[in-house]
Short mmCIF file of C-alpha atoms in Angstrom, two decimals:
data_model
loop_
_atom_site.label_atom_id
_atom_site.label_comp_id
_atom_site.label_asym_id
_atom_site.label_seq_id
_atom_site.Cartn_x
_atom_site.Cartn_y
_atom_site.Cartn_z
CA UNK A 22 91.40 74.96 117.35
CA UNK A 23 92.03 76.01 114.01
CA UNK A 24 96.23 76.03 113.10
CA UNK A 25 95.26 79.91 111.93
CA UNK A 26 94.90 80.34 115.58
CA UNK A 27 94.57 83.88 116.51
CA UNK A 28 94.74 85.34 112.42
CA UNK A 29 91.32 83.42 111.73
CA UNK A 30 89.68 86.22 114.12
CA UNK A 31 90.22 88.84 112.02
CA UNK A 32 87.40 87.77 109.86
CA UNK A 33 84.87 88.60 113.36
CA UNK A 34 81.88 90.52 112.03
CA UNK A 35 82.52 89.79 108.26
CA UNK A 36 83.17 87.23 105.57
CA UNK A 37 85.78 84.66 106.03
CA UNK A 38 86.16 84.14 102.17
CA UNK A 39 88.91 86.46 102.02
CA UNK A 40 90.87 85.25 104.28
CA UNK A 41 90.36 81.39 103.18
CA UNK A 42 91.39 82.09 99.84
CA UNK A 43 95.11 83.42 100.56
CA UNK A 44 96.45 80.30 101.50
CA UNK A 45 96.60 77.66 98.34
CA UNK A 46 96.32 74.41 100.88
CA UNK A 47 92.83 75.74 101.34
CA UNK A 48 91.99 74.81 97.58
CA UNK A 49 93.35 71.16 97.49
CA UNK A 50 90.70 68.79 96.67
CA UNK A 51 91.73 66.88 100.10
CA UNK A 52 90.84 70.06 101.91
CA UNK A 53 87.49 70.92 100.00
CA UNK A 54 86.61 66.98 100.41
CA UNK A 55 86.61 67.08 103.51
CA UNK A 56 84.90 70.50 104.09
CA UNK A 57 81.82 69.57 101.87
CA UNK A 58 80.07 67.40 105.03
CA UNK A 59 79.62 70.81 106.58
CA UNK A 60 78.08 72.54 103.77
CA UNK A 61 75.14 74.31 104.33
CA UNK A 62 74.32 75.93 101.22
CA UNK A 63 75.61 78.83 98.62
CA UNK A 64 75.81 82.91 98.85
CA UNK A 65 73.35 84.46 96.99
CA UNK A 66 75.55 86.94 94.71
CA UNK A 67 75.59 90.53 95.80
CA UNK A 68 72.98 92.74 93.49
CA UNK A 69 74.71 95.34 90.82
CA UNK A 70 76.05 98.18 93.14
CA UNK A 71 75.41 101.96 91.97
CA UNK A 72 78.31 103.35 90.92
CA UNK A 73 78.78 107.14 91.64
CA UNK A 74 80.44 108.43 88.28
CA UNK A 75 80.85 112.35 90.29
CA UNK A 76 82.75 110.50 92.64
CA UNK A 77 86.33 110.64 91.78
CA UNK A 78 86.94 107.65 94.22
CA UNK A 79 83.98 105.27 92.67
CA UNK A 80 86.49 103.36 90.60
CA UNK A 81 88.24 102.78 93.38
CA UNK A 82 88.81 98.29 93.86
CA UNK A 83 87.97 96.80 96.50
CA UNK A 84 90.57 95.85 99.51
CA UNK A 85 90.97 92.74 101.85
CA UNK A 86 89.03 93.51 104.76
CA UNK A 87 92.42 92.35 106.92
CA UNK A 88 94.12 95.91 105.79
CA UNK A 89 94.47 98.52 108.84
CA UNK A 90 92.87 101.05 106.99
CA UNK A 91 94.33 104.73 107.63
CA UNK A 92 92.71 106.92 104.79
CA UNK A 93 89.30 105.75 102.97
CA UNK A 94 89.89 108.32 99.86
CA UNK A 95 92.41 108.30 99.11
CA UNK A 96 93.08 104.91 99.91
CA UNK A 97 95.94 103.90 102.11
CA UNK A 98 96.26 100.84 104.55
CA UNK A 99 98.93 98.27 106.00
CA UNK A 100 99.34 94.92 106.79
CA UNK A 101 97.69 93.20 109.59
CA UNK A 102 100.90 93.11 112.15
CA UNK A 103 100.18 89.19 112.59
CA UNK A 104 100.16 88.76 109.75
CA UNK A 105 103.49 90.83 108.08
CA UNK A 106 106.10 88.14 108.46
CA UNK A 107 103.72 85.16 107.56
CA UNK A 108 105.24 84.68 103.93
CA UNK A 109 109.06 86.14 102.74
CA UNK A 110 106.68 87.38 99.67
CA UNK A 111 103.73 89.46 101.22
CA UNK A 112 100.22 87.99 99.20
CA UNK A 113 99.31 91.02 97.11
CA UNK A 114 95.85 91.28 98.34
CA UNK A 115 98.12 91.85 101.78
CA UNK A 116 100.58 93.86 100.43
CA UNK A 117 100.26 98.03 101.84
CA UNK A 118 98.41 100.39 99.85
CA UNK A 119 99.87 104.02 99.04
CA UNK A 120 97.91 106.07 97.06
CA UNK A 121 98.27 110.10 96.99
CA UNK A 122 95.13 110.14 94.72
CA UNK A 123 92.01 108.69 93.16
CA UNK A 124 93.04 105.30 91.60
CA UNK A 125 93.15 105.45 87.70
CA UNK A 126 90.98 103.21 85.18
CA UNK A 127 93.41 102.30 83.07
CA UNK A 128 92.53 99.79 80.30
CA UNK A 129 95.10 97.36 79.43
CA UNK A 130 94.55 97.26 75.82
CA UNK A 131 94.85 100.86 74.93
CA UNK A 132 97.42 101.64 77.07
CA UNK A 133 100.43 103.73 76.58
CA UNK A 134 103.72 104.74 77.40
CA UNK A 135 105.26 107.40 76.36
CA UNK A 136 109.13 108.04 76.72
CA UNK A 137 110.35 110.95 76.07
CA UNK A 138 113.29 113.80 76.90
CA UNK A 139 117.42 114.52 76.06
CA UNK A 140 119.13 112.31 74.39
CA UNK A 141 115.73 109.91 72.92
CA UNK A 142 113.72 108.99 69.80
CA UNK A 143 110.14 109.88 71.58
CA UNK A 144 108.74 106.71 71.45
CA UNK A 145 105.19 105.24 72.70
CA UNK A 146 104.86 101.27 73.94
CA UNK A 147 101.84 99.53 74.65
CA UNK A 148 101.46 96.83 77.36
CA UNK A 149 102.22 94.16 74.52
CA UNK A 150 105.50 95.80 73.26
CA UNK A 151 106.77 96.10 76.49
CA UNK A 152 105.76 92.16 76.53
CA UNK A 153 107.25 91.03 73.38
CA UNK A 154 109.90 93.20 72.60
CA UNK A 155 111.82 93.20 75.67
CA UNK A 156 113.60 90.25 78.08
CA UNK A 157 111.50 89.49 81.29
CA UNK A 158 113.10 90.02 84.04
CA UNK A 159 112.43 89.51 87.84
CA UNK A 160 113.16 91.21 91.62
CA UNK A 161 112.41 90.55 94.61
CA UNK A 162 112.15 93.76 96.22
CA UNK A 163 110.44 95.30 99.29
CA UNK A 164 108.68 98.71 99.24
CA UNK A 165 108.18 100.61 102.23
CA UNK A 166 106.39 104.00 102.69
CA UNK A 167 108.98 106.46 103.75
CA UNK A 168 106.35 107.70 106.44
CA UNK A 169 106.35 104.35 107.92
CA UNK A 170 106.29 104.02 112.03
CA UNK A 171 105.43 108.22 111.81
CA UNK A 172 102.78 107.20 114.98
CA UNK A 173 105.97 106.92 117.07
CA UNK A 174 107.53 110.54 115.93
CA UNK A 175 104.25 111.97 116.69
CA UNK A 176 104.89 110.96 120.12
CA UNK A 177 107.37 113.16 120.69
CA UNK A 178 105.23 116.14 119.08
CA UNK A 179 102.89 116.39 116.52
CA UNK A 180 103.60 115.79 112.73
CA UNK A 181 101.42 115.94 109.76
CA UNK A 182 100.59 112.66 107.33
CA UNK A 183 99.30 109.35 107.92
CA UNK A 184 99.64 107.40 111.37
CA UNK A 185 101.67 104.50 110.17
CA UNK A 186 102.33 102.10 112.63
CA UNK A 187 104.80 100.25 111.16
CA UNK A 188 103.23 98.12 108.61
CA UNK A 189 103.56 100.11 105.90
CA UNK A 190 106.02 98.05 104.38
CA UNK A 191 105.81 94.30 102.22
CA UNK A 192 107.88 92.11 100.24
CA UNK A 193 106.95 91.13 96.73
CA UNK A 194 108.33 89.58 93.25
CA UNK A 195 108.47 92.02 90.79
CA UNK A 196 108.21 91.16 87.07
CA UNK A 197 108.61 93.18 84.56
CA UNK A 198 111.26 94.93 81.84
CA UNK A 199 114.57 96.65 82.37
CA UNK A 200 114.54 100.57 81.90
CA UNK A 201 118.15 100.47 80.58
CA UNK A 202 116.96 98.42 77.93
CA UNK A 203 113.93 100.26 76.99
CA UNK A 204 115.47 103.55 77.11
CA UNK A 205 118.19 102.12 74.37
CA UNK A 206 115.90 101.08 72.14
CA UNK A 207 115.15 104.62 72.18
CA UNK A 208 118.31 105.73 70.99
CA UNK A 209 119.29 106.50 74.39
CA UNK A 210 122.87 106.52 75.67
CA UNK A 211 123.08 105.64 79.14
CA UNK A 212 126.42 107.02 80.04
CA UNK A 213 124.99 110.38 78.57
CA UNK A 214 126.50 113.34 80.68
CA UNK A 215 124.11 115.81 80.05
CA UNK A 216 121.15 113.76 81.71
CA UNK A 217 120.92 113.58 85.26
CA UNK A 218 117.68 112.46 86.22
CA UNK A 219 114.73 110.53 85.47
CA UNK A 220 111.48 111.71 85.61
CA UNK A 221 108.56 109.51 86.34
CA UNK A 222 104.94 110.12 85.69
CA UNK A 223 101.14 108.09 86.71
CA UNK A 224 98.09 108.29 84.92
CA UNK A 225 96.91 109.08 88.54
CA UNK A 226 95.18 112.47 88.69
CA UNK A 227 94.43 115.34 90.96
CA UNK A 228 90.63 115.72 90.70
CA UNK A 229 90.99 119.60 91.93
CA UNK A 230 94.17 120.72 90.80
CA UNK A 231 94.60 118.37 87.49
CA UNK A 232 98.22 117.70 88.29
CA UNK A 233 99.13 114.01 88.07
CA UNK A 234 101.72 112.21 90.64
CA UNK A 235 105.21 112.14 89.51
CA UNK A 236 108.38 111.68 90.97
CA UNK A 237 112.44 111.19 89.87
CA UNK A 238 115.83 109.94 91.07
CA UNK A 239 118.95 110.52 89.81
CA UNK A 240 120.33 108.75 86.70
CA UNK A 241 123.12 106.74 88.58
CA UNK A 242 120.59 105.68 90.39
CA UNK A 243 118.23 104.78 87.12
CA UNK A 244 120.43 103.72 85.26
CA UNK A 245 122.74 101.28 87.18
CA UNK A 246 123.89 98.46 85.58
CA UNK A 247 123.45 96.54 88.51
CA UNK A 248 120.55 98.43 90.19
CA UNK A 249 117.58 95.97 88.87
CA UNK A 250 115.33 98.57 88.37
CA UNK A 251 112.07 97.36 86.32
CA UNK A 252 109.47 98.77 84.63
CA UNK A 253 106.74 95.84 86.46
CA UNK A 254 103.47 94.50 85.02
CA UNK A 255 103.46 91.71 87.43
CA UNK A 256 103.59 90.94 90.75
CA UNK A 257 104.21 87.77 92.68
CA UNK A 258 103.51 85.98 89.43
CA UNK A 259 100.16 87.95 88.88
CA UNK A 260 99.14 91.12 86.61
CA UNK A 261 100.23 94.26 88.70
CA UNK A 262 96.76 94.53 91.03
CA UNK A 263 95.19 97.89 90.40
CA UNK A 264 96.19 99.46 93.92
CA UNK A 265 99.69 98.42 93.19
CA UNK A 266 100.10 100.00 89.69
CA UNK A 267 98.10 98.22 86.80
CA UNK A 268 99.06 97.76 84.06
CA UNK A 269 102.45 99.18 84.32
CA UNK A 270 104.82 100.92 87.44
CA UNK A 271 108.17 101.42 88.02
CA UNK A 272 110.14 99.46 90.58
CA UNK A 273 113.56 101.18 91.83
CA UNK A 274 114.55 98.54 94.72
CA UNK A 275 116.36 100.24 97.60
CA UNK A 276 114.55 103.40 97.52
CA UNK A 277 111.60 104.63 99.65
CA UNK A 278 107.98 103.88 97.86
CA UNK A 279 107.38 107.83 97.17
CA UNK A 280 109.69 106.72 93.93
CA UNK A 281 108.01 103.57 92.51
CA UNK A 282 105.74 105.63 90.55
CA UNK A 283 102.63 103.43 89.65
CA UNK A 284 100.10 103.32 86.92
CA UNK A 285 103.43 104.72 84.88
CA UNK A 286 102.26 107.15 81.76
CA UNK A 287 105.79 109.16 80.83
CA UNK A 288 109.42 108.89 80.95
CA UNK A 289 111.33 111.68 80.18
CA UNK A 290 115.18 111.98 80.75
CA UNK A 291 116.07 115.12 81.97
CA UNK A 292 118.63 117.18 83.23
CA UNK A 293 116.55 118.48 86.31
CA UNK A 294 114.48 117.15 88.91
CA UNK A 295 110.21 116.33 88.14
CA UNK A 296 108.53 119.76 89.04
CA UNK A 297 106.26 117.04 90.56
CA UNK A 298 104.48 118.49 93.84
CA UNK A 299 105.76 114.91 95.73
CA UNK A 300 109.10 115.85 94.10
CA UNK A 301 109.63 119.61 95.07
CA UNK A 302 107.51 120.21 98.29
CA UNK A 303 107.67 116.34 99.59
CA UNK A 304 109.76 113.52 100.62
CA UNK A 305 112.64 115.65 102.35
CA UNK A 306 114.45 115.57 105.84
CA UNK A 307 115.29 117.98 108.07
CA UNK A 308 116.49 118.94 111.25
CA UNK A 309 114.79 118.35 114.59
CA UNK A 310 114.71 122.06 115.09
CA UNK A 311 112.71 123.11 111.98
CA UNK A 312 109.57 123.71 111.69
CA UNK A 313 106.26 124.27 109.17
CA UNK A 314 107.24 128.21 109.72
CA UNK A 315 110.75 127.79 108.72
CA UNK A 316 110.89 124.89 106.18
CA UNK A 317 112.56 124.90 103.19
CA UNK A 318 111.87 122.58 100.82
CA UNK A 319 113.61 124.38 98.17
CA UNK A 320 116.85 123.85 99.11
CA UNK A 321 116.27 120.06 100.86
CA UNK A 322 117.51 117.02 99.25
CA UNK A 323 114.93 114.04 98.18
CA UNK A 324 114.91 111.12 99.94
CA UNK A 325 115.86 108.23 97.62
CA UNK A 326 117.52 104.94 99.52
CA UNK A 327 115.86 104.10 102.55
CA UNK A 328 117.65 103.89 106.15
CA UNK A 329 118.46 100.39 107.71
CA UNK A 330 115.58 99.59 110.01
CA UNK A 331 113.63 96.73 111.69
CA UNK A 332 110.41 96.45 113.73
CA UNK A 333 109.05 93.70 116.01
CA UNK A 334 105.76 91.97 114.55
CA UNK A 335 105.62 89.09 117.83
CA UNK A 336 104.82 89.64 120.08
CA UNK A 337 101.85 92.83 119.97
CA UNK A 338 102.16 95.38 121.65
CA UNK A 339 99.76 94.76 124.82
CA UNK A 340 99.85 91.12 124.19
CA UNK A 341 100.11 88.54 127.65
CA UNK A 342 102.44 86.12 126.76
CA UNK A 343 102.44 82.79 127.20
CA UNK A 344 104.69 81.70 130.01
CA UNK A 345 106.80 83.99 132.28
CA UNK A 346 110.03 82.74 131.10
CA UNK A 347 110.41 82.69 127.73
CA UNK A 348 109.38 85.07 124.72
CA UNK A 349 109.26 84.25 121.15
CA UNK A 350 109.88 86.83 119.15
CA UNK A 351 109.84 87.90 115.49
CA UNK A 352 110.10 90.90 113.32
CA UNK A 353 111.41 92.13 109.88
CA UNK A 354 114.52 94.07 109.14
CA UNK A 355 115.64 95.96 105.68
CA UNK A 356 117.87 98.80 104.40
CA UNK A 357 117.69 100.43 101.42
CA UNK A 358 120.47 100.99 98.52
CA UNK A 359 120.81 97.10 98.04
CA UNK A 360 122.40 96.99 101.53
CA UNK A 361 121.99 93.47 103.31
CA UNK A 362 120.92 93.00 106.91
CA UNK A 363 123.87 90.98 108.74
CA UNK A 364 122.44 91.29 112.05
CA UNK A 365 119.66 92.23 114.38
CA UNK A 366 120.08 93.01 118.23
CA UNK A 367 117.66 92.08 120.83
CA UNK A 368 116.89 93.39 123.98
CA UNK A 369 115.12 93.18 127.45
CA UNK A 370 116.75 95.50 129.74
CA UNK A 371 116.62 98.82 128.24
CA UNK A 372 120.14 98.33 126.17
CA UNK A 373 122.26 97.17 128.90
CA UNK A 374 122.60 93.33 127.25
CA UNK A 375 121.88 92.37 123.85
CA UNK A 376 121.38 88.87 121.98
CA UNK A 377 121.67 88.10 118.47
CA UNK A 378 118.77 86.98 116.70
CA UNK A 379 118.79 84.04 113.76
CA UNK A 380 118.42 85.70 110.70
CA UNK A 381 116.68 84.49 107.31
CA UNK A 382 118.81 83.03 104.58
CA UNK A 383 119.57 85.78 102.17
CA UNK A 384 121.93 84.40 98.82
CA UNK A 385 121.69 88.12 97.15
CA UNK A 386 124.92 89.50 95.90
CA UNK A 387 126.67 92.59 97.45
CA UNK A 388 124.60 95.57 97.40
CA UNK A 389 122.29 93.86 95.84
CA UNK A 390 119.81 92.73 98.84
CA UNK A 391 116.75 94.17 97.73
CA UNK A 392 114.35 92.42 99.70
CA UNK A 393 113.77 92.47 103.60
CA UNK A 394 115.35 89.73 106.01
CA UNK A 395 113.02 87.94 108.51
CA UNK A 396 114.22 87.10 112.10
CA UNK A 397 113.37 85.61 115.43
CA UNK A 398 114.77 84.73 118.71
CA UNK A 399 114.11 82.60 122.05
CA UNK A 400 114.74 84.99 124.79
CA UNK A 401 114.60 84.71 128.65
CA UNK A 402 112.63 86.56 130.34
CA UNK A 403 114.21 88.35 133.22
CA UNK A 404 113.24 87.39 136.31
CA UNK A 405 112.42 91.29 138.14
CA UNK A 406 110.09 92.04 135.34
CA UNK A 407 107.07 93.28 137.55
CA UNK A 408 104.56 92.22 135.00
CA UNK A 409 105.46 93.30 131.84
CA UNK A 410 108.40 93.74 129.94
CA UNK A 411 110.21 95.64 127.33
CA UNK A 412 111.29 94.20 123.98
CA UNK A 413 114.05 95.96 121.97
CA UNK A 414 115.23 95.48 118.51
CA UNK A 415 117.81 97.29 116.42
CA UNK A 416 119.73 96.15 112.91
CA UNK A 417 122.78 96.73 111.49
CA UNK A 418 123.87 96.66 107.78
CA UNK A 419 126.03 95.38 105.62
CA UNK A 420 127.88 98.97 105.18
CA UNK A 421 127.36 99.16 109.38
CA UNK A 422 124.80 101.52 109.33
CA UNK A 423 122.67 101.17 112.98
CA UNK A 424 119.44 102.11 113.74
CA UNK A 425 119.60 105.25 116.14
CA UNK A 426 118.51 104.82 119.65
CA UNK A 427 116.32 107.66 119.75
CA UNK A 428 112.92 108.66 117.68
CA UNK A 429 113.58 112.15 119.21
CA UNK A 430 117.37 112.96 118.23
CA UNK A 431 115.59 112.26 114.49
CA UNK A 432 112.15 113.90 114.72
CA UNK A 433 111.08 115.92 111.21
CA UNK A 434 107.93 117.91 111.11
CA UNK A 435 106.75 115.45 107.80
CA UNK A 436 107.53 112.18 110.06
CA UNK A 437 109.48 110.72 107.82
CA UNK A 438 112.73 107.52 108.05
CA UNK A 439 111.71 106.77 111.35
CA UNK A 440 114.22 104.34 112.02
CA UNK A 441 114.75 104.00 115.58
CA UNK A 442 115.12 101.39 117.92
CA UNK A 443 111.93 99.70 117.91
CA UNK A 444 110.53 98.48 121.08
CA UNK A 445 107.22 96.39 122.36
CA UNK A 446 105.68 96.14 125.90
CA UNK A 447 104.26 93.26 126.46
CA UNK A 448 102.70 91.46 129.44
CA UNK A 449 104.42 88.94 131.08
CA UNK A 450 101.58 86.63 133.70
CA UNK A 451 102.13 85.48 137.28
CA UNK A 452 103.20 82.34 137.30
CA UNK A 453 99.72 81.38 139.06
CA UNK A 454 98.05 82.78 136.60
CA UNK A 455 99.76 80.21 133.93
CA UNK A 456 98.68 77.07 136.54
CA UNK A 457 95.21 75.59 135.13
CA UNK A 458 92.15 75.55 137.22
CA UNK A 459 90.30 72.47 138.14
CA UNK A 460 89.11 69.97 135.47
CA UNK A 461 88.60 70.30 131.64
CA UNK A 462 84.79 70.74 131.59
CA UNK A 463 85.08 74.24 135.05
CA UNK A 464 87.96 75.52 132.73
CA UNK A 465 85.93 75.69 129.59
CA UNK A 466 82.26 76.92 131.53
CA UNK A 467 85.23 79.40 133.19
CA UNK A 468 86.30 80.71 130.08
CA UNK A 469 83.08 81.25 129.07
CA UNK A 470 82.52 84.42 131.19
CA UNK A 471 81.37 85.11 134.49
CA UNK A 472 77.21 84.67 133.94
CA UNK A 473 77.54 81.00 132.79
CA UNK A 474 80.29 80.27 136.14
CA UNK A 475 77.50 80.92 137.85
CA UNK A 476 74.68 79.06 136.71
CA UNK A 477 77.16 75.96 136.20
CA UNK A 478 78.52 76.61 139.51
CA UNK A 479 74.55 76.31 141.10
CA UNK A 480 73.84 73.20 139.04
CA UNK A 481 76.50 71.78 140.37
#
C-alpha cells in the first residue's frame, strides 16, 4: 500500500535505508512524527571493515544497492529502469556509473590541476582557485555511455563490452567553472589556429600498465562560446560524488560520456589528438561489415556528439499490464550536439500507425538542449493483440535527425550509438483475468499462494 508501490521492492533481501533517504518528504518532521510509533529500536553500527591496501579496487565507495550492477571492478552499473524517469535530475546516488579503472583517492585539499600545452602560461589550480577565482556557472546536462542499449546489438551477433540495457544514461546539474575562462587566464587565445584539440587527463590509473584515462575533442567543440562546457565540482547542488569525478571533471554536454573525463589532473592544448588508449583504439564506428580481423582504428573518427535516441522505461519488458485496453507509457528521449527533442513517435502495430506522445517542457535555447526530454502517452490497445503486445518508440530532433528502424543496418563489432527504434513486449491479460474473484477476505487468502487456498478453503 505504500505510494512507492512496486520501487519499494527493490530493497527485498537488504536495507531499506537507502532507498528512504532519496526522497526529501521522507525527512519532514511530519513524516518522522508519525513513523516514531513504530519504532522498534536502533542499528548497531557496522564494525571497522579490513581494508585490502594490495587491492587496487579497496578504495573503491560504496554504491546504492538499487544500481543494475554490470562490472564489480571496475565498477560500472545503471539505473534501476523504474526508476530512470522518476526525477528530470537523476539523484546522484542513482545516477550510472562508468569507470574504465580503479577509482582514485583524491584528497580535496592537495589537489591539483595542471594546464598545460601551445599557446599557455603552464599553470597549476587547486580546488579553491578554481572556487574563488573563477564565475560559477551551471548545466543541466545528461551523460550517456556511448555503449548504451549494446545488449540489443549483441542480438544480432556478438560484440565485446558491457551489456547495457539501456540505462546507462541520467540527467544531472552540473556546477562548476568555464574552460574558456580558465584557459585565458592562462594566456590562452581561444581563436588560436594552431590548436586543434583538447586533451583531457584523470588521476585514474591503470594498475598493470600505469597509463591513466584520457580523452579529447576538438577545439570548436571546447572552446564554443556557446557550448557550456564546465570544468564541474558539483553535482545536483552537491560536491562531485567520488564515482562521478571528485573533486574535479570535465563536463562537455552533447557528447557521449567516453569525453567527460573525471577525476580531471591535466589540460593540455594541443594540436593532435590524446595518445590516450580510449582515444586511439576506442570510441569509433564502423561499418556493419567489419570486423575484430579487419578493424582499423587508426584511420576511424572519434565519436564526440551523441545520436538522437529514446528508450521506453513503462512499461518493463515482460510486465502484465493493467487492463486490456489501455497502456501507459513513458520513456526518455535525447540527442547530442545541443539538439532538442521536438517529438517522439509511438507505436503498436509494428510501424504501420504512429501517435505522438506529450513531451516535457524544455525552455533551452537553440542548440543548446543539453539535457534529455521526458515523455508519455495514453495508448489503445488494439483489440487482435493475442496476449501481448508490442510497444514502439522512435524520436526525432530538432535538426530532423530519426532514430533508424533497424539495430542490424547499424551493428559495430564495439556495440556502440545504438540508436534504434526501441521496442517493449509486454503482456496484455484476458479480460477475465482483470474481473475480481469473490469477496475481499478469498481474494487476499488467494493471493497468498496456493497452500494457504487450501487450508482456508477446508475451514471454510
Amino acid at each position: 500500500m505504500h505510494p512507492g508501490g512496486t520501487k519499494v521492492l527493490l530493497a527485498a533481501g537488504g536495507a531499506l535505508e537507502p532507498f528512504w533517504s532519496m526522497y526529501p518528504v521522507h525527512k519532514e518532521s511530519s513524516v518522522i512524527h508519525w513513523l516514531e510509533k513504530y519504532r522498534i529500536g536502533e542499528m548497531a553500527p557496522d564494525e571497522a571493515k579490513h581494508v585490502d591496501t594490495s587491492d587496487p579496487f579497496a578504495g573503491d565507495p560504496e554504491r546504492h544497492p538499487a544500481l543494475q550492477v554490470n562490472s564489480a571492478r571496475p565498477f560500472n552499473a545503471e539505473t534501476p529502469l523504474e526508476l530512470l524517469t522518476d526525477n528530470f535530475v537523476t539523484p546522484n546516488e542513482l545516477f550510472f556509473v562508468r569507470n574504465h579503472l580503479p577509482v582514485p583517492n583524491v584528497d580535496a585539499k592537495n589537489y591539483k590541476l595542471t594546464v598545460s600545452g601551445l599557446g599557455v602560461k603552464t599553470m597549476e589550480f587547486s580546488l579553491n582557485d578554481l572556487k574563488k577565482k573563477f564565475k560559477k556557472h551551471t548545466v543541466k546536462a545528461t551523460m550517456e555511455c556511448a555503449g548504451n542499449r549494446r545488449a540489443e546489438m549483441t542480438e544480432i551477433k556478438e560484440v565485446k563490452g558491457l551489456m547495457w540495457k539501456g540505462t546507462a544514461i541520467s540527467n544531472a546539474e552540473w556546477s562548476g567553472v568555464l574552460l574558456r575562462d580558465v584557459l585565458k587566464s592562462c594566456g590562452f587565445n581561444v581563436d588560436d589556429p594552431n590548436v586543434s584539440h583538447v586533451q583531457f587527463e584523470g588521476y585514474d590509473k591503470d594498475p598493470a600498465a600505469g597509463g591513466h584515462y584520457g580523452a579529447s575533442v576538438p577545439s570548436e567543440l571546447a572552446l564554443n562560446p556557446q557550448g557550456d562546457v564546465l570544468l564541474a565540482y558539483e553535482m545536483n547542488g552537491e560536491d562531485l560524488p567520488v564515482d562521478h569525478g571528485f573533486p574535479v571533471r570535465v563536463v562537455i554536454p552533447g557528447t557521449v560520456g567516453a569525453r567527460n573525463v573525471k577525476w580531471l589532473s591535466q589540460i593540455v592544448t594541443s594540436n593532435e589528438e590524446s595518445k590516450s588508449h580510449w582515444q586511439q583504439n576506442d570510441y569509433k564506428g564502423f561499418n556493419p561489415s567489419v570486423d575484430w580481423d579487419t578493424i582499423d582504428y587508426k584511420n576511424a573518427i572519434p565519436i564526440n556528439e551523441a545520436p538522437v535516441t529514446s528508450a521506453i522505461c513503462v512499461p518493463q519488458p515482460g510486465k502484465t499490464l493493467d487492463d486490456d485496453e489501455e497502456v501507459s507509457v513513458k520513456g526518455y528521449a535525447w540527442s547530442g550536439g545541443g539538439r532538442g527533442i521536438i517529438r517522439v513517435d509511438l507505436s503498436l502495430d509494428g510501424g504501420k500507425t504512429w501517435q505522438v506522445a506529450s513531451l516535457q517542457k524544455d525552455e533551452s535555447r537553440y542548440n543548446r538542449h543539453w539535457s534529455w526530454t521526458l515523455w508519455e502517452a495514453d495508448l489503445k490497445i488494439p483489440k487482435n493483440h493475442q496476449g501481448k503486445v508490442e510497444i514502439i518508440c522512435k524520436a526525432t530532433d530538432s535538426s530532423y535527425n530519426t532514430q533508424p528502424d533497424s539495430v542490424a543496418g547499424i551493428w559495430n563489432v564495439r556495440g556502440l550509438l545504438n540508436n534504434a527504434w526501441h521496442k517493449v513486449v509486454a503482456k496484455v491479460p484476458d479480460s477475465e483475468e482483470t474481473k475480481p474473484f469473490g469477496t475481499p477476505e478469498i481474494q487476499s487468502v488467494f493471493s497468498a499462494g496456493w497452500p494457504h487456498y487450501m487450508f482456508q478453503a477446508n475451514f471454510f
